Amino acid sequence: MTPSRGGAAGHGRVATLSDVAREAGVSLATASRAINGSTNRSVREDLRERVLAAAARLDYSPNANAQAMARGRTATLGLIVHDIADPFFSTIAAGVTEAADAAGLAVTLANTEHDPERELGFIQTLQNLRARSIILVGGRQDDDEGNRRLRDALAAYQERGGSAAMVGQPILGVSAVHVDNRGAAAELARALHGLGYRRFAVLGGPANHLTARERREGFCEALAELGSPVPDEAVVPCAFVRDGGYDGMKELLARGLDVEVVFAVNDVMALGAMTAARDAGLDLPRDLAFAGFDDITALRDVTPTLTTVAIDMVDIGRQATALALGEGGGEPQVVIASGDVVLRESTPGPR
Amino acid sequence: MTPSRGGAAGHGRVATLSDVAREAGVSLATASRAINGSTNRSVREDLRERVLAAAARLDYSPNANAQAMARGRTATLGLIVHDIADPFFSTIAAGVTEAADAAGLAVTLANTEHDPERELGFIQTLQNLRARSIILVGGRQDDDEGNRRLRDALAAYQERGGSAAMVGQPILGVSAVHVDNRGAAAELARALHGLGYRRFAVLGGPANHLTARERREGFCEALAELGSPVPDEAVVPCAFVRDGGYDGMKELLARGLDVEVVFAVNDVMALGAMTAARDAGLDLPRDLAFAGFDDITALRDVTPTLTTVAIDMVDIGRQATALALGEGGGEPQVVIASGDVVLRESTPGPR
DNA sequence: TTGTACGCGTTATCAG
DNA sequence: CTGATAACGCGTACAA
């Protein structure tokens, strides 16, 4: 049992590398080399052991901030998400933490709570922390001014030696994992059409939300090509979250259209919409079919099971990390993440 | 448009406080004081403005690592969770990030992926980062050796000036938010008994998992007192995750017991169990009633809606942060988070 | 109020 | 292979 160093009150003294060196009877430099084989492994075995033993004895904990100062770089990766409580983001976060951990990086999590302004603030914070790289997750807005500021902030960050990547539309000048929203939504549309559906409605998300737009347009365009265009009034704008789906469905029902199947541009919206439909007395999927997008884990346990486009969010997190950590020399890369249409009970086909 | 400093290749030079001071024509100390009013605000207005202008011109970004060195403390809070993709943890994380942000702290997220060994590793990492405080989230195991090591690690961390708090059983020598699992589960049992149920089964989680145990025992003891004890064979051990609920339910069904209602010790397990019951051909809630614990957000959109014990996970995250950040002088505090029984469609009462 | 100078803990350069 | 020593960027006593 090591006798406690320092006084009883407040911060106990933390053993420093100098302490370890003294305890081991070597110089600071040698102690440093022994503990981190950073440069060529070049410390005699017996000395190395003496140092390691001393470090263990003093319960030495290398000061990462001091290392960051001396090395000129940190082992920190910044992760910015819109809402960590949303399964889409938390699942991607799981992929990022996994990959970051494998790379020996600590993850600093920033939760914007859907406020684009805070994205900028967090980039600044991560810049101050000298995070080695930043991963920005979430669909972009169609907002030239906002995107310009974000692009500038990321460019400045990269000019200072950081690397960055994002999940979403590759419009910020950094590498990105971009889900093939348009293509997969079209695929979904064709699959539903193939089941025999002809009267569609779309809970389309916010007009300016690029991911929502891509899914909405991909879906509608494919149906138009198939000769079953979605009427404008059957495309309801709404928020990109669960309550948006719920409210949008209420609105859709209020319009009294003749609809067989509803496509919500993400799963949580679809789930909210199904609840709204049920609240309105509909029997699902008999009275109305539903489809979503993302394939969040929770879908396994809803009834009817939800037809959707499955994307591998954990892997997207991993890939975004790989992009962020890859050599930042070349041009920004874009990785397309494909989506797989999964037909489930919520779309049994029209009666 | 500021002309880019430094060469084209690699890391552009980052403006330092000295640069700002020179640009503003003041000393380093004055620049420091002007930018961080840390000590008494004591810099002439015109100088302060000159400094701020210079900082803006150079796009100065204070180096948080250097500040940490000089100040002797960081603005980093460590958050350790079992699984960030699990809605229970991600929702608590939302509360923690919210509170941390309000306190001006950056959150470093550590995902153990349910490996207790990694909790220790992350505490070490956060120690190295000199995180100001650590929040550990998740039920503890009944593992004296493991808990001892964890307690020692946290004690060492605190002795070095860090503060810590946890969500779960208050057995690690640090402040804790402890959900009243036992009491709330008992309350749930009484409510179900009050509905007329008499034949119960429990998907009880792992034998050594303290949260599972508290809920299981609270539930069973209350029923025993009411004269409707749960037979031993109706208490099925299983993993504390969704698949555990699914598998446990399969096992329960295989036992062929006469059961009216199943209590799973958390919501994701309950959802998995319901799916297993459906896969076995049961009609819910007609053939079998279900209840869970936690009230995760996803419950709003399942059918039948799930009876459960609601706990405010976002607020638990906030409270844990407050505990962690509160003066660490006194004894560890324990905040009891209560749970509210919410009866929903999954327990319509026995036929 | 302002400036000087030292220290924070490490790494890395450069002699020995 | 090892040991001094100069950075790294900033905060802050201390002196002016």
PDB file of C-alpha atoms in Angstrom, chain B residues 101-267:
ATOM      1  CA  ASP B 101     -22.515  22.081 -21.928  1.00  0.00           C
ATOM      2  CA  ALA B 102     -24.230  24.450 -19.539  1.00  0.00           C
ATOM      3  CA  ALA B 103     -21.206  24.145 -17.260  1.00  0.00           C
ATOM      4  CA  GLY B 104     -18.822  24.843 -20.113  1.00  0.00           C
ATOM      5  CA  LEU B 105     -17.377  21.358 -20.141  1.00  0.00           C
ATOM      6  CA  ALA B 106     -16.530  19.128 -23.057  1.00  0.00           C
ATOM      7  CA  VAL B 107     -17.730  15.538 -22.764  1.00  0.00           C
ATOM      8  CA  THR B 108     -15.402  12.667 -23.518  1.00  0.00           C
ATOM      9  CA  LEU B 109     -17.471   9.598 -24.279  1.00  0.00           C
ATOM     10  CA  ALA B 110     -16.287   6.100 -23.461  1.00  0.00           C
ATOM     11  CA  ASN B 111     -18.273   3.076 -24.617  1.00  0.00           C
ATOM     12  CA  THR B 112     -17.380  -0.107 -22.779  1.00  0.00           C
ATOM     13  CA  GLU B 113     -19.551  -2.374 -24.910  1.00  0.00           C
ATOM     14  CA  HIS B 114     -20.536  -4.148 -21.710  1.00  0.00           C
ATOM     15  CA  ASP B 115     -16.987  -5.105 -20.863  1.00  0.00           C
ATOM     16  CA  PRO B 116     -16.320  -4.281 -17.194  1.00  0.00           C
ATOM     17  CA  GLU B 117     -12.613  -4.514 -17.842  1.00  0.00           C
ATOM     18  CA  ARG B 118     -12.808  -1.575 -20.177  1.00  0.00           C
ATOM     19  CA  GLU B 119     -14.356   0.613 -17.507  1.00  0.00           C
ATOM     20  CA  LEU B 120     -11.055   0.470 -15.698  1.00  0.00           C
ATOM     21  CA  GLY B 121      -9.160   1.240 -18.867  1.00  0.00           C
ATOM     22  CA  PHE B 122     -11.279   4.265 -19.582  1.00  0.00           C
ATOM     23  CA  ILE B 123     -10.873   5.584 -16.072  1.00  0.00           C
ATOM     24  CA  GLN B 124      -7.152   5.433 -16.687  1.00  0.00           C
ATOM     25  CA  THR B 125      -7.511   7.242 -19.998  1.00  0.00           C
ATOM     26  CA  LEU B 126      -9.642   9.940 -18.408  1.00  0.00           C
ATOM     27  CA  GLN B 127      -7.122  10.197 -15.625  1.00  0.00           C
ATOM     28  CA  ASN B 128      -4.423  10.759 -18.209  1.00  0.00           C
ATOM     29  CA  LEU B 129      -6.538  13.405 -19.853  1.00  0.00           C
ATOM     30  CA  ARG B 130      -6.906  14.986 -16.427  1.00  0.00           C
ATOM     31  CA  ALA B 131     -10.662  15.043 -16.895  1.00  0.00           C
ATOM     32  CA  ARG B 132     -12.184  17.202 -14.221  1.00  0.00           C
ATOM     33  CA  SER B 133     -14.749  14.592 -13.407  1.00  0.00           C
ATOM     34  CA  ILE B 134     -16.039  11.215 -14.432  1.00  0.00           C
ATOM     35  CA  ILE B 135     -19.561   9.897 -14.649  1.00  0.00           C
ATOM     36  CA  LEU B 136     -20.003   6.162 -14.705  1.00  0.00           C
ATOM     37  CA  VAL B 137     -23.362   4.957 -15.940  1.00  0.00           C
ATOM     38  CA  GLY B 138     -24.819   1.513 -15.583  1.00  0.00           C
ATOM     39  CA  GLY B 139     -25.838  -1.129 -13.101  1.00  0.00           C
ATOM     40  CA  ARG B 140     -23.064  -2.786 -11.130  1.00  0.00           C
ATOM     41  CA  GLN B 141     -22.257  -6.448 -10.941  1.00  0.00           C
ATOM     42  CA  ASP B 142     -22.218  -8.478  -7.771  1.00  0.00           C
ATOM     43  CA  ASP B 143     -18.478  -8.966  -8.101  1.00  0.00           C
ATOM     44  CA  ASP B 144     -16.487  -8.023  -5.053  1.00  0.00           C
ATOM     45  CA  GLU B 145     -13.166  -8.192  -6.795  1.00  0.00           C
ATOM     46  CA  GLY B 146     -14.304  -6.154  -9.783  1.00  0.00           C
ATOM     47  CA  ASN B 147     -16.006  -3.587  -7.607  1.00  0.00           C
ATOM     48  CA  ARG B 148     -12.975  -3.277  -5.408  1.00  0.00           C
ATOM     49  CA  ARG B 149     -10.738  -2.526  -8.340  1.00  0.00           C
ATOM     50  CA  LEU B 150     -13.203  -0.002  -9.659  1.00  0.00           C
ATOM     51  CA  ARG B 151     -13.529   1.615  -6.247  1.00  0.00           C
ATOM     52  CA  ASP B 152      -9.770   1.826  -5.944  1.00  0.00           C
ATOM     53  CA  ALA B 153      -9.430   3.344  -9.380  1.00  0.00           C
ATOM     54  CA  LEU B 154     -12.038   5.966  -8.614  1.00  0.00           C
ATOM     55  CA  ALA B 155     -10.498   6.680  -5.242  1.00  0.00           C
ATOM     56  CA  ALA B 156      -7.100   7.185  -6.850  1.00  0.00           C
ATOM     57  CA  TYR B 157      -8.667   9.425  -9.437  1.00  0.00           C
ATOM     58  CA  GLN B 158     -10.330  11.511  -6.776  1.00  0.00           C
ATOM     59  CA  GLU B 159      -7.217  11.685  -4.677  1.00  0.00           C
ATOM     60  CA  ARG B 160      -5.576  13.296  -7.658  1.00  0.00           C
ATOM     61  CA  GLY B 161      -8.165  16.018  -7.724  1.00  0.00           C
ATOM     62  CA  GLY B 162     -10.888  14.596  -9.934  1.00  0.00           C
ATOM     63  CA  SER B 163     -14.498  14.246  -8.924  1.00  0.00           C
ATOM     64  CA  ALA B 164     -16.744  11.384  -9.822  1.00  0.00           C
ATOM     65  CA  ALA B 165     -20.338  10.274  -9.743  1.00  0.00           C
ATOM     66  CA  MET B 166     -22.282   7.367 -11.053  1.00  0.00           C
ATOM     67  CA  VAL B 167     -25.703   6.181 -12.049  1.00  0.00           C
ATOM     68  CA  GLY B 168     -26.411   2.899 -10.385  1.00  0.00           C
ATOM     69  CA  GLN B 169     -25.823   1.204  -7.066  1.00  0.00           C
ATOM     70  CA  PRO B 170     -23.879   3.482  -4.677  1.00  0.00           C
ATOM     71  CA  ILE B 171     -21.190   0.960  -3.888  1.00  0.00           C
ATOM     72  CA  LEU B 172     -18.118   2.543  -5.410  1.00  0.00           C
ATOM     73  CA  GLY B 173     -17.463   5.226  -2.862  1.00  0.00           C
ATOM     74  CA  VAL B 174     -18.653   8.050  -5.083  1.00  0.00           C
ATOM     75  CA  SER B 175     -21.869  10.006  -5.271  1.00  0.00           C
ATOM     76  CA  ALA B 176     -24.594   8.236  -7.150  1.00  0.00           C
ATOM     77  CA  VAL B 177     -28.010   8.576  -8.649  1.00  0.00           C
ATOM     78  CA  HIS B 178     -29.715   5.380  -7.671  1.00  0.00           C
ATOM     79  CA  VAL B 179     -33.006   4.435  -9.226  1.00  0.00           C
ATOM     80  CA  ASP B 180     -35.435   3.052  -6.679  1.00  0.00           C
ATOM     81  CA  ASN B 181     -35.551  -0.206  -8.549  1.00  0.00           C
ATOM     82  CA  ARG B 182     -36.786  -2.262  -5.650  1.00  0.00           C
ATOM     83  CA  GLY B 183     -39.526   0.099  -4.587  1.00  0.00           C
ATOM     84  CA  ALA B 184     -40.737   0.880  -8.064  1.00  0.00           C
ATOM     85  CA  ALA B 185     -40.759  -2.777  -9.080  1.00  0.00           C
ATOM     86  CA  ALA B 186     -42.779  -3.532  -5.960  1.00  0.00           C
ATOM     87  CA  GLU B 187     -45.151  -0.756  -6.886  1.00  0.00           C
ATOM     88  CA  LEU B 188     -45.519  -2.236 -10.320  1.00  0.00           C
ATOM     89  CA  ALA B 189     -46.222  -5.649  -8.834  1.00  0.00           C
ATOM     90  CA  ARG B 190     -48.939  -4.220  -6.625  1.00  0.00           C
ATOM     91  CA  ALA B 191     -50.475  -2.394  -9.555  1.00  0.00           C
ATOM     92  CA  LEU B 192     -50.582  -5.535 -11.632  1.00  0.00           C
ATOM     93  CA  HIS B 193     -51.979  -7.487  -8.732  1.00  0.00           C
ATOM     94  CA  GLY B 194     -54.542  -4.771  -8.363  1.00  0.00           C
ATOM     95  CA  LEU B 195     -55.599  -5.342 -11.940  1.00  0.00           C
ATOM     96  CA  GLY B 196     -56.390  -8.887 -10.982  1.00  0.00           C
ATOM     97  CA  TYR B 197     -53.325 -10.719 -12.223  1.00  0.00           C
ATOM     98  CA  ARG B 198     -52.279 -13.679 -10.120  1.00  0.00           C
ATOM     99  CA  ARG B 199     -49.969 -15.817 -12.238  1.00  0.00           C
ATOM    100  CA  PHE B 200     -46.701 -14.006 -12.864  1.00  0.00           C
ATOM    101  CA  ALA B 201     -43.428 -14.731 -14.575  1.00  0.00           C
ATOM    102  CA  VAL B 202     -40.238 -12.717 -14.552  1.00  0.00           C
ATOM    103  CA  LEU B 203     -37.503 -12.347 -17.137  1.00  0.00           C
ATOM    104  CA  GLY B 204     -35.006 -11.612 -14.474  1.00  0.00           C
ATOM    105  CA  GLY B 205     -31.752 -10.680 -16.143  1.00  0.00           C
ATOM    106  CA  PRO B 206     -28.364 -11.965 -15.043  1.00  0.00           C
ATOM    107  CA  ALA B 207     -28.075 -13.329 -11.539  1.00  0.00           C
ATOM    108  CA  ASN B 208     -25.180 -11.037 -10.680  1.00  0.00           C
ATOM    109  CA  HIS B 209     -26.540  -7.855 -12.197  1.00  0.00           C
ATOM    110  CA  LEU B 210     -27.558  -5.671  -9.281  1.00  0.00           C
ATOM    111  CA  THR B 211     -30.133  -3.579 -11.099  1.00  0.00           C
ATOM    112  CA  ALA B 212     -31.760  -6.702 -12.469  1.00  0.00           C
ATOM    113  CA  ARG B 213     -31.689  -8.226  -9.038  1.00  0.00           C
ATOM    114  CA  GLU B 214     -33.235  -5.226  -7.335  1.00  0.00           C
ATOM    115  CA  ARG B 215     -36.086  -5.101  -9.804  1.00  0.00           C
ATOM    116  CA  ARG B 216     -36.597  -8.835  -9.715  1.00  0.00           C
ATOM    117  CA  GLU B 217     -36.568  -9.043  -5.954  1.00  0.00           C
ATOM    118  CA  GLY B 218     -38.682  -5.959  -5.440  1.00  0.00           C
ATOM    119  CA  PHE B 219     -41.258  -7.393  -7.770  1.00  0.00           C
ATOM    120  CA  CYS B 220     -41.258 -10.888  -6.326  1.00  0.00           C
ATOM    121  CA  GLU B 221     -41.213  -9.834  -2.712  1.00  0.00           C
ATOM    122  CA  ALA B 222     -44.184  -7.568  -3.156  1.00  0.00           C
ATOM    123  CA  LEU B 223     -46.129 -10.369  -4.774  1.00  0.00           C
ATOM    124  CA  ALA B 224     -45.166 -12.759  -2.035  1.00  0.00           C
ATOM    125  CA  GLU B 225     -46.534 -10.321   0.488  1.00  0.00           C
ATOM    126  CA  LEU B 226     -49.736 -10.131  -1.499  1.00  0.00           C
ATOM    127  CA  GLY B 227     -50.076 -13.870  -1.377  1.00  0.00           C
ATOM    128  CA  SER B 228     -49.290 -14.447  -5.023  1.00  0.00           C
ATOM    129  CA  PRO B 229     -45.683 -15.587  -4.927  1.00  0.00           C
ATOM    130  CA  VAL B 230     -43.852 -16.097  -8.188  1.00  0.00           C
ATOM    131  CA  PRO B 231     -42.762 -19.726  -8.490  1.00  0.00           C
ATOM    132  CA  ASP B 232     -39.014 -20.160  -8.831  1.00  0.00           C
ATOM    133  CA  GLU B 233     -39.337 -21.816 -12.201  1.00  0.00           C
ATOM    134  CA  ALA B 234     -41.223 -18.774 -13.470  1.00  0.00           C
ATOM    135  CA  VAL B 235     -38.196 -16.566 -12.898  1.00  0.00           C
ATOM    136  CA  VAL B 236     -35.981 -16.936 -15.941  1.00  0.00           C
ATOM    137  CA  PRO B 237     -32.427 -15.601 -15.911  1.00  0.00           C
ATOM    138  CA  CYS B 238     -31.218 -13.974 -19.114  1.00  0.00           C
ATOM    139  CA  ALA B 239     -29.012 -11.246 -20.503  1.00  0.00           C
ATOM    140  CA  PHE B 240     -29.900  -7.624 -19.673  1.00  0.00           C
ATOM    141  CA  VAL B 241     -30.344  -6.696 -23.345  1.00  0.00           C
ATOM    142  CA  ARG B 242     -33.047  -7.084 -25.967  1.00  0.00           C
ATOM    143  CA  ASP B 243     -31.892 -10.489 -27.141  1.00  0.00           C
ATOM    144  CA  GLY B 244     -31.829 -11.617 -23.553  1.00  0.00           C
ATOM    145  CA  GLY B 245     -35.529 -10.845 -23.328  1.00  0.00           C
ATOM    146  CA  TYR B 246     -36.192 -12.666 -26.565  1.00  0.00           C
ATOM    147  CA  ASP B 247     -34.268 -15.766 -25.568  1.00  0.00           C
ATOM    148  CA  GLY B 248     -35.584 -15.704 -22.033  1.00  0.00           C
ATOM    149  CA  MET B 249     -39.129 -15.652 -23.326  1.00  0.00           C
ATOM    150  CA  LYS B 250     -38.459 -18.632 -25.543  1.00  0.00           C
ATOM    151  CA  GLU B 251     -37.209 -20.469 -22.503  1.00  0.00           C
ATOM    152  CA  LEU B 252     -40.174 -19.413 -20.441  1.00  0.00           C
ATOM    153  CA  LEU B 253     -42.585 -20.633 -23.081  1.00  0.00           C
ATOM    154  CA  ALA B 254     -40.729 -23.906 -23.291  1.00  0.00           C
ATOM    155  CA  ARG B 255     -41.346 -24.435 -19.618  1.00  0.00           C
ATOM    156  CA  GLY B 256     -45.046 -24.558 -20.340  1.00  0.00           C
ATOM    157  CA  LEU B 257     -46.138 -22.733 -17.205  1.00  0.00           C
ATOM    158  CA  ASP B 258     -49.508 -21.166 -16.741  1.00  0.00           C
ATOM    159  CA  VAL B 259     -48.739 -17.462 -16.844  1.00  0.00           C
ATOM    160  CA  GLU B 260     -50.876 -14.364 -17.203  1.00  0.00           C
ATOM    161  CA  VAL B 261     -48.293 -11.614 -17.183  1.00  0.00           C
ATOM    162  CA  VAL B 262     -44.586 -11.365 -17.752  1.00  0.00           C
ATOM    163  CA  PHE B 263     -42.374  -8.750 -16.117  1.00  0.00           C
ATOM    164  CA  ALA B 264     -39.113  -8.108 -17.914  1.00  0.00           C
ATOM    165  CA  VAL B 265     -36.608  -6.161 -15.838  1.00  0.00           C
ATOM    166  CA  ASN B 266     -36.100  -3.578 -18.556  1.00  0.00           C
ATOM    167  CA  ASP B 267     -37.975  -2.295 -21.571  1.00  0.00           C
TER     168      ASP B 267
END
